[in-house]
Amino acid sequence: MRQVTVRMTAQGIDPESAYRRISDFRRYPELTRTVREVTVHPPRPDGSVVSDWTVSFRNGLMCWTERDAFSPPTLSITFEQLSGDFETFEGSWSCEAHQDGTAVTFRASFDLGIPTLAEILDPVAESTLRTNIHQILQGLLGTVAPAEAADAAHG
């Protein structure tokens, strides 16, 4: 399974506000062209939410349904695909205070389920996922930069 971590800093926004914006999946399609559609279903008895996603992927679309568990006290979200185009897709978002604002970490593990093409497709999927997350964070939070670059600039 392929692992992806994207860590960005958003300047001028506190972690609680960043978390609220990231949690508002319905807004993603208006903030980035890569997310075509998100349908968020009513909360389940356990507080989790099921959401349906359609996202641009290279020259096509990827579609899936995921369960999202929100944890406002820890400013984190975990997700796991219930059905869709990935064989496996799961991960998390987290927000924490940073010198100039908020550090946001997106982690995901995925498997496209095509072992014979994994060597070719997985790096493309990882790159596309990284680009999409960067664009989503830019749309949600404004100016974002890779956390390592921001950390080095302040070190």
mmCIF file of C-alpha atoms in Angstrom:
data_model
loop_
_atom_site.group_PDB
_atom_site.id
_atom_site.type_symbol
_atom_site.label_atom_id
_atom_site.label_comp_id
_atom_site.label_asym_id
_atom_site.label_seq_id
_atom_site.Cartn_x
_atom_site.Cartn_y
_atom_site.Cartn_z
ATOM 1 C CA MET A 1 0.000 0.000 0.000
ATOM 2 C CA ARG A 2 1.273 3.465 -0.904
ATOM 3 C CA GLN A 3 1.683 6.083 1.860
ATOM 4 C CA VAL A 4 1.341 9.832 1.260
ATOM 5 C CA THR A 5 1.973 12.636 3.744
ATOM 6 C CA VAL A 6 1.410 16.283 2.856
ATOM 7 C CA ARG A 7 2.327 18.831 5.527
ATOM 8 C CA MET A 8 1.592 22.489 4.826
ATOM 9 C CA THR A 9 1.524 25.657 6.885
ATOM 10 C CA ALA A 10 -1.236 28.207 6.523
ATOM 11 C CA GLN A 11 -0.280 31.688 7.608
ATOM 12 C CA GLY A 12 -2.573 33.969 9.554
ATOM 13 C CA ILE A 13 -5.191 31.364 10.517
ATOM 14 C CA ASP A 14 -5.604 29.676 13.885
ATOM 15 C CA PRO A 15 -5.837 25.862 14.116
ATOM 16 C CA GLU A 16 -9.516 25.844 15.160
ATOM 17 C CA SER A 17 -10.550 27.955 12.154
ATOM 18 C CA ALA A 18 -8.430 25.839 9.801
ATOM 19 C CA TYR A 19 -10.020 22.671 11.206
ATOM 20 C CA ARG A 20 -13.555 24.061 10.703
ATOM 21 C CA ARG A 21 -12.775 24.935 7.080
ATOM 22 C CA ILE A 22 -11.179 21.550 6.330
ATOM 23 C CA SER A 23 -14.185 19.823 7.945
ATOM 24 C CA ASP A 24 -16.601 21.624 5.607
ATOM 25 C CA PHE A 25 -16.381 19.134 2.719
ATOM 26 C CA ARG A 26 -19.421 20.638 0.962
ATOM 27 C CA ARG A 27 -17.354 23.727 0.097
ATOM 28 C CA TYR A 28 -14.505 21.863 -1.607
ATOM 29 C CA PRO A 29 -16.029 21.927 -5.132
ATOM 30 C CA GLU A 30 -16.388 25.722 -5.041
ATOM 31 C CA LEU A 31 -12.792 26.172 -3.866
ATOM 32 C CA THR A 32 -10.889 23.914 -6.236
ATOM 33 C CA ARG A 33 -11.479 22.573 -9.720
ATOM 34 C CA THR A 34 -10.061 19.178 -8.846
ATOM 35 C CA VAL A 35 -12.968 18.299 -6.532
ATOM 36 C CA ARG A 36 -15.976 18.051 -8.831
ATOM 37 C CA GLU A 37 -18.647 17.023 -6.347
ATOM 38 C CA VAL A 38 -19.053 16.128 -2.670
ATOM 39 C CA THR A 39 -22.317 14.914 -1.170
ATOM 40 C CA VAL A 40 -22.339 14.828 2.617
ATOM 41 C CA HIS A 41 -25.003 12.609 4.180
ATOM 42 C CA PRO A 42 -26.623 13.295 7.587
ATOM 43 C CA PRO A 43 -24.518 12.308 10.610
ATOM 44 C CA ARG A 44 -24.720 8.687 11.731
ATOM 45 C CA PRO A 45 -25.601 7.689 15.317
ATOM 46 C CA ASP A 46 -21.892 7.385 16.183
ATOM 47 C CA GLY A 47 -21.272 10.973 14.990
ATOM 48 C CA SER A 48 -19.404 9.955 11.848
ATOM 49 C CA VAL A 49 -20.477 11.190 8.427
ATOM 50 C CA VAL A 50 -20.603 9.404 5.090
ATOM 51 C CA SER A 51 -19.612 11.464 2.042
ATOM 52 C CA ASP A 52 -19.544 10.747 -1.699
ATOM 53 C CA TRP A 53 -16.643 12.227 -3.687
ATOM 54 C CA THR A 54 -15.971 12.835 -7.390
ATOM 55 C CA VAL A 55 -12.454 14.141 -8.050
ATOM 56 C CA SER A 56 -10.478 14.840 -11.237
ATOM 57 C CA PHE A 57 -7.735 12.298 -11.785
ATOM 58 C CA ARG A 58 -5.478 12.787 -14.780
ATOM 59 C CA ASN A 59 -7.833 12.623 -17.785
ATOM 60 C CA GLY A 60 -10.757 11.079 -15.895
ATOM 61 C CA LEU A 61 -12.592 10.994 -12.593
ATOM 62 C CA MET A 62 -12.164 9.014 -9.382
ATOM 63 C CA CYS A 63 -15.315 8.347 -7.346
ATOM 64 C CA TRP A 64 -15.676 6.909 -3.877
ATOM 65 C CA THR A 65 -17.750 6.913 -0.700
ATOM 66 C CA GLU A 66 -15.962 7.406 2.606
ATOM 67 C CA ARG A 67 -16.771 7.461 6.303
ATOM 68 C CA ASP A 68 -15.377 10.499 8.118
ATOM 69 C CA ALA A 69 -14.889 10.693 11.889
ATOM 70 C CA PHE A 70 -14.418 14.209 13.269
ATOM 71 C CA SER A 71 -12.569 14.959 16.511
ATOM 72 C CA PRO A 72 -12.850 18.685 17.349
ATOM 73 C CA PRO A 73 -10.895 18.304 20.644
ATOM 74 C CA THR A 74 -7.836 17.010 18.747
ATOM 75 C CA LEU A 75 -8.530 19.047 15.574
ATOM 76 C CA SER A 76 -8.356 15.876 13.508
ATOM 77 C CA ILE A 77 -10.424 13.910 11.012
ATOM 78 C CA THR A 78 -9.996 10.287 10.018
ATOM 79 C CA PHE A 79 -11.475 8.791 6.878
ATOM 80 C CA GLU A 80 -11.807 5.408 5.230
ATOM 81 C CA GLN A 81 -13.254 4.472 1.881
ATOM 82 C CA LEU A 82 -16.405 2.355 2.096
ATOM 83 C CA SER A 83 -16.699 1.771 -1.664
ATOM 84 C CA GLY A 84 -15.332 3.202 -4.883
ATOM 85 C CA ASP A 85 -12.499 3.301 -7.354
ATOM 86 C CA PHE A 86 -9.671 2.601 -4.907
ATOM 87 C CA GLU A 87 -9.107 -0.868 -3.532
ATOM 88 C CA THR A 88 -8.184 0.860 -0.249
ATOM 89 C CA PHE A 89 -8.150 4.567 0.669
ATOM 90 C CA GLU A 90 -7.852 5.759 4.255
ATOM 91 C CA GLY A 91 -6.144 8.483 6.184
ATOM 92 C CA SER A 92 -6.401 11.570 8.324
ATOM 93 C CA TRP A 93 -6.209 15.345 8.559
ATOM 94 C CA SER A 94 -4.805 17.183 11.571
ATOM 95 C CA CYS A 95 -4.275 20.829 12.483
ATOM 96 C CA GLU A 96 -1.858 22.213 15.045
ATOM 97 C CA ALA A 97 -0.479 25.587 16.046
ATOM 98 C CA HIS A 98 2.549 26.817 14.112
ATOM 99 C CA GLN A 99 4.642 29.994 14.513
ATOM 100 C CA ASP A 100 2.685 31.989 11.930
ATOM 101 C CA GLY A 101 -0.608 30.146 11.905
ATOM 102 C CA THR A 102 -1.441 26.478 11.463
ATOM 103 C CA ALA A 103 0.406 23.365 10.362
ATOM 104 C CA VAL A 104 -1.936 21.008 8.509
ATOM 105 C CA THR A 105 -0.984 17.376 7.979
ATOM 106 C CA PHE A 106 -2.798 15.125 5.510
ATOM 107 C CA ARG A 107 -1.911 11.439 5.600
ATOM 108 C CA ALA A 108 -3.298 8.733 3.367
ATOM 109 C CA SER A 109 -2.702 5.117 2.476
ATOM 110 C CA PHE A 110 -4.063 3.855 -0.796
ATOM 111 C CA ASP A 111 -4.057 0.898 -3.096
ATOM 112 C CA LEU A 112 -5.524 1.179 -6.576
ATOM 113 C CA GLY A 113 -6.026 -2.586 -6.681
ATOM 114 C CA ILE A 114 -4.202 -3.169 -9.967
ATOM 115 C CA PRO A 115 -0.976 -4.943 -8.943
ATOM 116 C CA THR A 116 0.306 -5.376 -12.496
ATOM 117 C CA LEU A 117 0.169 -1.603 -13.072
ATOM 118 C CA ALA A 118 1.050 -0.431 -9.543
ATOM 119 C CA GLU A 119 4.601 0.484 -10.515
ATOM 120 C CA ILE A 120 3.259 2.874 -13.169
ATOM 121 C CA LEU A 121 -0.022 4.077 -11.633
ATOM 122 C CA ASP A 122 0.872 4.482 -7.944
ATOM 123 C CA PRO A 123 3.447 7.282 -8.456
ATOM 124 C CA VAL A 124 0.969 9.102 -10.731
ATOM 125 C CA ALA A 125 -1.812 8.707 -8.159
ATOM 126 C CA GLU A 126 0.488 9.924 -5.376
ATOM 127 C CA SER A 127 1.542 12.984 -7.362
ATOM 128 C CA THR A 128 -2.070 13.778 -8.273
ATOM 129 C CA LEU A 129 -3.151 13.378 -4.649
ATOM 130 C CA ARG A 130 -0.377 15.715 -3.437
ATOM 131 C CA THR A 131 -1.361 18.340 -6.038
ATOM 132 C CA ASN A 132 -5.053 18.035 -5.191
ATOM 133 C CA ILE A 133 -4.424 18.408 -1.436
ATOM 134 C CA HIS A 134 -2.264 21.490 -2.039
ATOM 135 C CA GLN A 135 -4.992 23.061 -4.204
ATOM 136 C CA ILE A 136 -7.701 22.212 -1.669
ATOM 137 C CA LEU A 137 -5.699 23.770 1.186
ATOM 138 C CA GLN A 138 -4.980 26.854 -0.891
ATOM 139 C CA GLY A 139 -8.680 27.242 -1.622
ATOM 140 C CA LEU A 140 -9.702 26.646 2.004
ATOM 141 C CA LEU A 141 -6.959 28.492 3.865
ATOM 142 C CA GLY A 142 -5.369 30.999 1.470
ATOM 143 C CA THR A 143 -1.586 31.164 1.385
ATOM 144 C CA VAL A 144 -0.044 27.795 2.190
ATOM 145 C CA ALA A 145 3.535 26.575 1.940
ATOM 146 C CA PRO A 146 5.232 23.239 2.515
ATOM 147 C CA ALA A 147 5.821 23.011 6.280
ATOM 148 C CA GLU A 148 9.504 22.146 5.850
ATOM 149 C CA ALA A 149 10.136 25.325 3.836
ATOM 150 C CA ALA A 150 8.233 27.444 6.352
ATOM 151 C CA ASP A 151 10.047 25.769 9.270
ATOM 152 C CA ALA A 152 13.439 26.368 7.641
ATOM 153 C CA ALA A 153 12.605 30.031 6.993
ATOM 154 C CA HIS A 154 11.940 30.513 10.710
ATOM 155 C CA GLY A 155 14.730 28.266 11.983
#
